[in-house]
Amino acid sequence: MSQDSQKETLFKSPKRLIIALIAGFLIPIATIGLLISYVRNISLPNAGTDAMSASAITQRIAPVAQVAIQEMPASAASEVADNATSASPTAADSANGEAIAAAIAAIPSAASMAAKSKAGPADAAQAGKALYTQICQTCHATGLLSAPKFGNKADWAPRLKSPVSEIYQYALQGKGSMPPKGGSNASDEEIKAAVDYMLKAVK
């Protein structure tokens, strides 16, 4: 029997032709559906686990730790300063990191500073003294992190050789271990007033 006659026999009835066409469409679609189902089941966790539940996902993506910043009492700040200055040269480097953290923790929050600044207008000298008391004295009162001590002419002598504008820039932009503006959010004028207050004590 020739191939032409076989084809004629296979598709001679319309019923067979329709079945062949339907099978030609359904078999690939069913195969693709089974493959998709198989791939989706591979990525899912085993039955009976809650690894993909909302609580499990929240627990997995939760931060490892949380930071809480609070004000440090003045007595604790001076104790840290005493420990840092009395430490041996080899231990000074390790104490330096702790001293920086303590100094930053001692800086009042922006909210408390804003509340104090709303208390009433003050002239430049009073604003400088207030900012020194709130922020600068953390390091400058004790010489923490090699900061020049308030009122100590020997500590301030090398700095007084520079113009006042340069000293302002150190305070505004930071120098050495001191962050810009001493880590505060005070205005440039307030920072300059605090510098003037400290310079006045050594002139």
PDB file of C-alpha atoms in Angstrom:
ATOM      1  CA  MET A   1       0.000   0.000   0.000  1.00  0.00           C
ATOM      2  CA  SER A   2       1.455   3.393  -0.982  1.00  0.00           C
ATOM      3  CA  GLN A   3       1.879   6.352   1.396  1.00  0.00           C
ATOM      4  CA  ASP A   4      -0.821   8.375  -0.361  1.00  0.00           C
ATOM      5  CA  SER A   5      -3.314   5.624   0.119  1.00  0.00           C
ATOM      6  CA  GLN A   6      -2.319   5.331   3.837  1.00  0.00           C
ATOM      7  CA  LYS A   7      -2.944   9.069   4.340  1.00  0.00           C
ATOM      8  CA  GLU A   8      -6.251   8.826   2.609  1.00  0.00           C
ATOM      9  CA  THR A   9      -7.240   5.912   4.840  1.00  0.00           C
ATOM     10  CA  LEU A  10      -6.094   7.712   8.065  1.00  0.00           C
ATOM     11  CA  PHE A  11      -7.974  10.938   7.430  1.00  0.00           C
ATOM     12  CA  LYS A  12     -10.735   9.498   5.285  1.00  0.00           C
ATOM     13  CA  SER A  13     -13.388  10.136   7.900  1.00  0.00           C
ATOM     14  CA  PRO A  14     -13.791  13.691   9.265  1.00  0.00           C
ATOM     15  CA  LYS A  15     -14.080  12.272  12.776  1.00  0.00           C
ATOM     16  CA  ARG A  16     -10.482  11.029  12.701  1.00  0.00           C
ATOM     17  CA  LEU A  17      -9.267  14.325  11.309  1.00  0.00           C
ATOM     18  CA  ILE A  18     -10.950  16.290  14.119  1.00  0.00           C
ATOM     19  CA  ILE A  19      -9.528  13.945  16.769  1.00  0.00           C
ATOM     20  CA  ALA A  20      -6.034  14.316  15.296  1.00  0.00           C
ATOM     21  CA  LEU A  21      -6.298  18.117  15.293  1.00  0.00           C
ATOM     22  CA  ILE A  22      -7.582  18.266  18.889  1.00  0.00           C
ATOM     23  CA  ALA A  23      -4.820  15.898  20.037  1.00  0.00           C
ATOM     24  CA  GLY A  24      -2.259  18.023  18.186  1.00  0.00           C
ATOM     25  CA  PHE A  25      -3.328  21.061  20.244  1.00  0.00           C
ATOM     26  CA  LEU A  26      -4.087  19.468  23.610  1.00  0.00           C
ATOM     27  CA  ILE A  27      -0.995  17.296  24.041  1.00  0.00           C
ATOM     28  CA  PRO A  28       1.533  20.211  23.879  1.00  0.00           C
ATOM     29  CA  ILE A  29      -0.684  22.389  26.113  1.00  0.00           C
ATOM     30  CA  ALA A  30      -1.004  19.595  28.683  1.00  0.00           C
ATOM     31  CA  THR A  31       2.759  19.002  28.559  1.00  0.00           C
ATOM     32  CA  ILE A  32       3.511  22.701  29.180  1.00  0.00           C
ATOM     33  CA  GLY A  33       0.982  22.798  32.030  1.00  0.00           C
ATOM     34  CA  LEU A  34       2.579  19.765  33.689  1.00  0.00           C
ATOM     35  CA  LEU A  35       6.066  21.319  33.358  1.00  0.00           C
ATOM     36  CA  ILE A  36       4.875  24.587  34.946  1.00  0.00           C
ATOM     37  CA  SER A  37       3.253  22.695  37.799  1.00  0.00           C
ATOM     38  CA  TYR A  38       6.433  20.686  38.331  1.00  0.00           C
ATOM     39  CA  VAL A  39       8.658  23.793  38.447  1.00  0.00           C
ATOM     40  CA  ARG A  40       6.319  25.577  40.886  1.00  0.00           C
ATOM     41  CA  ASN A  41       6.263  22.576  43.224  1.00  0.00           C
ATOM     42  CA  ILE A  42      10.068  22.388  43.283  1.00  0.00           C
ATOM     43  CA  SER A  43      10.371  25.937  44.674  1.00  0.00           C
ATOM     44  CA  LEU A  44       7.718  25.454  47.364  1.00  0.00           C
ATOM     45  CA  PRO A  45       8.673  24.130  50.809  1.00  0.00           C
ATOM     46  CA  ASN A  46       7.671  20.639  51.892  1.00  0.00           C
ATOM     47  CA  ALA A  47       4.070  20.034  52.802  1.00  0.00           C
ATOM     48  CA  GLY A  48       3.225  20.762  56.423  1.00  0.00           C
ATOM     49  CA  THR A  49       5.787  23.574  56.883  1.00  0.00           C
ATOM     50  CA  ASP A  50       4.992  27.246  57.388  1.00  0.00           C
ATOM     51  CA  ALA A  51       8.246  28.534  55.880  1.00  0.00           C
ATOM     52  CA  MET A  52       6.374  30.811  53.488  1.00  0.00           C
ATOM     53  CA  SER A  53       3.847  32.112  55.990  1.00  0.00           C
ATOM     54  CA  ALA A  54       3.697  35.856  56.659  1.00  0.00           C
ATOM     55  CA  SER A  55       5.035  35.507  60.212  1.00  0.00           C
ATOM     56  CA  ALA A  56       7.962  33.320  59.108  1.00  0.00           C
ATOM     57  CA  ILE A  57       8.917  35.771  56.345  1.00  0.00           C
ATOM     58  CA  THR A  58       8.682  38.732  58.744  1.00  0.00           C
ATOM     59  CA  GLN A  59      10.929  36.931  61.209  1.00  0.00           C
ATOM     60  CA  ARG A  60      13.521  36.169  58.514  1.00  0.00           C
ATOM     61  CA  ILE A  61      13.758  39.732  57.234  1.00  0.00           C
ATOM     62  CA  ALA A  62      13.664  41.403  60.678  1.00  0.00           C
ATOM     63  CA  PRO A  63      16.775  43.496  61.523  1.00  0.00           C
ATOM     64  CA  VAL A  64      19.407  41.803  63.641  1.00  0.00           C
ATOM     65  CA  ALA A  65      19.605  44.669  66.144  1.00  0.00           C
ATOM     66  CA  GLN A  66      18.083  48.047  66.896  1.00  0.00           C
ATOM     67  CA  VAL A  67      19.892  51.226  67.937  1.00  0.00           C
ATOM     68  CA  ALA A  68      18.640  53.266  70.878  1.00  0.00           C
ATOM     69  CA  ILE A  69      20.275  56.693  71.411  1.00  0.00           C
ATOM     70  CA  GLN A  70      19.829  58.459  74.711  1.00  0.00           C
ATOM     71  CA  GLU A  71      21.533  61.251  76.598  1.00  0.00           C
ATOM     72  CA  MET A  72      24.520  60.361  78.750  1.00  0.00           C
ATOM     73  CA  PRO A  73      24.728  61.885  82.230  1.00  0.00           C
ATOM     74  CA  ALA A  74      27.553  64.409  82.697  1.00  0.00           C
ATOM     75  CA  SER A  75      29.101  62.271  85.448  1.00  0.00           C
ATOM     76  CA  ALA A  76      29.319  59.282  83.112  1.00  0.00           C
ATOM     77  CA  ALA A  77      30.848  61.439  80.362  1.00  0.00           C
ATOM     78  CA  SER A  78      33.558  62.716  82.701  1.00  0.00           C
ATOM     79  CA  GLU A  79      34.225  59.153  83.886  1.00  0.00           C
ATOM     80  CA  VAL A  80      34.702  58.016  80.278  1.00  0.00           C
ATOM     81  CA  ALA A  81      37.042  60.949  79.705  1.00  0.00           C
ATOM     82  CA  ASP A  82      39.076  60.103  82.826  1.00  0.00           C
ATOM     83  CA  ASN A  83      39.353  56.477  81.727  1.00  0.00           C
ATOM     84  CA  ALA A  84      40.426  57.516  78.229  1.00  0.00           C
ATOM     85  CA  THR A  85      43.111  59.920  79.476  1.00  0.00           C
ATOM     86  CA  SER A  86      44.455  57.529  82.117  1.00  0.00           C
ATOM     87  CA  ALA A  87      44.605  54.544  79.735  1.00  0.00           C
ATOM     88  CA  SER A  88      47.997  53.259  78.636  1.00  0.00           C
ATOM     89  CA  PRO A  89      49.187  54.169  75.095  1.00  0.00           C
ATOM     90  CA  THR A  90      48.449  50.661  73.825  1.00  0.00           C
ATOM     91  CA  ALA A  91      44.944  50.693  75.273  1.00  0.00           C
ATOM     92  CA  ALA A  92      44.294  54.264  74.099  1.00  0.00           C
ATOM     93  CA  ASP A  93      43.393  53.143  70.589  1.00  0.00           C
ATOM     94  CA  SER A  94      40.786  50.668  71.815  1.00  0.00           C
ATOM     95  CA  ALA A  95      39.416  53.221  74.303  1.00  0.00           C
ATOM     96  CA  ASN A  96      39.211  55.793  71.514  1.00  0.00           C
ATOM     97  CA  GLY A  97      36.304  53.998  69.823  1.00  0.00           C
ATOM     98  CA  GLU A  98      34.413  53.733  73.115  1.00  0.00           C
ATOM     99  CA  ALA A  99      35.084  57.393  73.846  1.00  0.00           C
ATOM    100  CA  ILE A 100      33.722  58.447  70.447  1.00  0.00           C
ATOM    101  CA  ALA A 101      30.569  56.395  71.021  1.00  0.00           C
ATOM    102  CA  ALA A 102      30.167  57.907  74.484  1.00  0.00           C
ATOM    103  CA  ALA A 103      30.652  61.431  73.160  1.00  0.00           C
ATOM    104  CA  ILE A 104      28.066  60.942  70.431  1.00  0.00           C
ATOM    105  CA  ALA A 105      25.618  59.411  72.928  1.00  0.00           C
ATOM    106  CA  ALA A 106      26.038  62.461  75.160  1.00  0.00           C
ATOM    107  CA  ILE A 107      24.872  64.855  72.445  1.00  0.00           C
ATOM    108  CA  PRO A 108      21.292  65.933  73.136  1.00  0.00           C
ATOM    109  CA  SER A 109      18.635  64.988  70.641  1.00  0.00           C
ATOM    110  CA  ALA A 110      17.495  67.470  68.020  1.00  0.00           C
ATOM    111  CA  ALA A 111      14.059  67.637  69.669  1.00  0.00           C
ATOM    112  CA  SER A 112      15.467  68.649  73.060  1.00  0.00           C
ATOM    113  CA  MET A 113      17.707  71.276  71.437  1.00  0.00           C
ATOM    114  CA  ALA A 114      14.780  72.682  69.460  1.00  0.00           C
ATOM    115  CA  ALA A 115      12.720  72.898  72.646  1.00  0.00           C
ATOM    116  CA  LYS A 116      15.534  74.763  74.406  1.00  0.00           C
ATOM    117  CA  SER A 117      16.011  77.144  71.463  1.00  0.00           C
ATOM    118  CA  LYS A 118      12.305  78.087  71.536  1.00  0.00           C
ATOM    119  CA  ALA A 119      12.597  79.174  75.169  1.00  0.00           C
ATOM    120  CA  GLY A 120      13.384  82.736  74.085  1.00  0.00           C
ATOM    121  CA  PRO A 121      15.750  84.830  71.948  1.00  0.00           C
ATOM    122  CA  ALA A 122      19.298  85.147  73.256  1.00  0.00           C
ATOM    123  CA  ASP A 123      22.207  87.288  72.145  1.00  0.00           C
ATOM    124  CA  ALA A 124      25.247  85.732  70.473  1.00  0.00           C
ATOM    125  CA  ALA A 125      27.288  85.335  73.667  1.00  0.00           C
ATOM    126  CA  GLN A 126      24.478  83.571  75.487  1.00  0.00           C
ATOM    127  CA  ALA A 127      23.773  81.371  72.446  1.00  0.00           C
ATOM    128  CA  GLY A 128      27.459  80.401  72.261  1.00  0.00           C
ATOM    129  CA  LYS A 129      27.580  79.546  75.962  1.00  0.00           C
ATOM    130  CA  ALA A 130      24.326  77.568  75.703  1.00  0.00           C
ATOM    131  CA  LEU A 131      25.596  75.526  72.752  1.00  0.00           C
ATOM    132  CA  TYR A 132      28.916  74.924  74.495  1.00  0.00           C
ATOM    133  CA  THR A 133      27.049  73.651  77.567  1.00  0.00           C
ATOM    134  CA  GLN A 134      24.752  71.405  75.519  1.00  0.00           C
ATOM    135  CA  ILE A 135      27.215  69.968  72.994  1.00  0.00           C
ATOM    136  CA  CYS A 136      30.827  71.145  73.072  1.00  0.00           C
ATOM    137  CA  GLN A 137      31.653  70.554  76.717  1.00  0.00           C
ATOM    138  CA  THR A 138      31.257  66.795  76.220  1.00  0.00           C
ATOM    139  CA  CYS A 139      34.772  66.767  74.757  1.00  0.00           C
ATOM    140  CA  HIS A 140      36.201  70.243  75.405  1.00  0.00           C
ATOM    141  CA  ALA A 141      35.596  70.264  79.170  1.00  0.00           C
ATOM    142  CA  THR A 142      37.734  67.152  79.717  1.00  0.00           C
ATOM    143  CA  GLY A 143      39.989  67.043  76.644  1.00  0.00           C
ATOM    144  CA  LEU A 144      38.270  63.901  75.399  1.00  0.00           C
ATOM    145  CA  LEU A 145      39.592  62.643  72.025  1.00  0.00           C
ATOM    146  CA  SER A 146      42.442  65.187  72.129  1.00  0.00           C
ATOM    147  CA  ALA A 147      40.031  68.134  72.070  1.00  0.00           C
ATOM    148  CA  PRO A 148      41.577  71.376  73.387  1.00  0.00           C
ATOM    149  CA  LYS A 149      40.306  71.881  76.941  1.00  0.00           C
ATOM    150  CA  PHE A 150      38.109  74.866  77.660  1.00  0.00           C
ATOM    151  CA  GLY A 151      40.188  77.688  79.175  1.00  0.00           C
ATOM    152  CA  ASN A 152      43.528  75.855  78.713  1.00  0.00           C
ATOM    153  CA  LYS A 153      45.785  78.323  76.881  1.00  0.00           C
ATOM    154  CA  ALA A 154      48.460  75.696  76.164  1.00  0.00           C
ATOM    155  CA  ASP A 155      45.927  73.478  74.352  1.00  0.00           C
ATOM    156  CA  TRP A 156      44.561  76.389  72.330  1.00  0.00           C
ATOM    157  CA  ALA A 157      47.911  78.116  71.533  1.00  0.00           C
ATOM    158  CA  PRO A 158      48.581  76.200  68.251  1.00  0.00           C
ATOM    159  CA  ARG A 159      45.022  76.822  67.095  1.00  0.00           C
ATOM    160  CA  LEU A 160      45.135  80.534  67.896  1.00  0.00           C
ATOM    161  CA  LYS A 161      47.898  80.916  65.301  1.00  0.00           C
ATOM    162  CA  SER A 162      45.245  80.293  62.611  1.00  0.00           C
ATOM    163  CA  PRO A 163      42.756  82.982  61.600  1.00  0.00           C
ATOM    164  CA  VAL A 164      39.368  82.852  63.316  1.00  0.00           C
ATOM    165  CA  SER A 165      37.694  82.083  59.986  1.00  0.00           C
ATOM    166  CA  GLU A 166      39.771  78.885  59.748  1.00  0.00           C
ATOM    167  CA  ILE A 167      38.814  77.876  63.298  1.00  0.00           C
ATOM    168  CA  TYR A 168      35.170  78.430  62.335  1.00  0.00           C
ATOM    169  CA  GLN A 169      35.647  76.057  59.382  1.00  0.00           C
ATOM    170  CA  TYR A 170      37.122  73.364  61.683  1.00  0.00           C
ATOM    171  CA  ALA A 171      34.032  73.623  63.872  1.00  0.00           C
ATOM    172  CA  LEU A 172      31.587  73.692  60.946  1.00  0.00           C
ATOM    173  CA  GLN A 173      33.179  70.951  58.817  1.00  0.00           C
ATOM    174  CA  GLY A 174      34.810  68.829  61.522  1.00  0.00           C
ATOM    175  CA  LYS A 175      38.448  68.091  62.261  1.00  0.00           C
ATOM    176  CA  GLY A 176      40.113  64.928  63.566  1.00  0.00           C
ATOM    177  CA  SER A 177      37.689  63.044  65.809  1.00  0.00           C
ATOM    178  CA  MET A 178      35.247  65.959  65.961  1.00  0.00           C
ATOM    179  CA  PRO A 179      32.306  65.544  63.561  1.00  0.00           C
ATOM    180  CA  PRO A 180      30.921  68.536  61.629  1.00  0.00           C
ATOM    181  CA  LYS A 181      29.191  70.970  64.001  1.00  0.00           C
ATOM    182  CA  GLY A 182      30.194  68.687  66.869  1.00  0.00           C
ATOM    183  CA  GLY A 183      27.497  66.242  65.754  1.00  0.00           C
ATOM    184  CA  SER A 184      24.717  68.774  66.358  1.00  0.00           C
ATOM    185  CA  ASN A 185      22.165  70.311  64.002  1.00  0.00           C
ATOM    186  CA  ALA A 186      22.859  73.853  65.241  1.00  0.00           C
ATOM    187  CA  SER A 187      23.001  76.730  62.767  1.00  0.00           C
ATOM    188  CA  ASP A 188      26.313  78.108  61.487  1.00  0.00           C
ATOM    189  CA  GLU A 189      25.804  81.254  63.582  1.00  0.00           C
ATOM    190  CA  GLU A 190      25.320  79.217  66.759  1.00  0.00           C
ATOM    191  CA  ILE A 191      28.465  77.184  66.038  1.00  0.00           C
ATOM    192  CA  LYS A 192      30.479  80.376  65.462  1.00  0.00           C
ATOM    193  CA  ALA A 193      29.086  81.812  68.709  1.00  0.00           C
ATOM    194  CA  ALA A 194      30.216  78.691  70.594  1.00  0.00           C
ATOM    195  CA  VAL A 195      33.702  79.005  69.035  1.00  0.00           C
ATOM    196  CA  ASP A 196      33.827  82.662  70.083  1.00  0.00           C
ATOM    197  CA  TYR A 197      32.804  81.673  73.615  1.00  0.00           C
ATOM    198  CA  MET A 198      35.640  79.124  73.852  1.00  0.00           C
ATOM    199  CA  LEU A 199      38.203  81.479  72.290  1.00  0.00           C
ATOM    200  CA  LYS A 200      37.242  84.263  74.672  1.00  0.00           C
ATOM    201  CA  ALA A 201      38.161  81.995  77.604  1.00  0.00           C
ATOM    202  CA  VAL A 202      41.764  81.622  76.384  1.00  0.00           C
ATOM    203  CA  LYS A 203      42.497  85.161  75.201  1.00  0.00           C
TER     204      LYS A 203
END
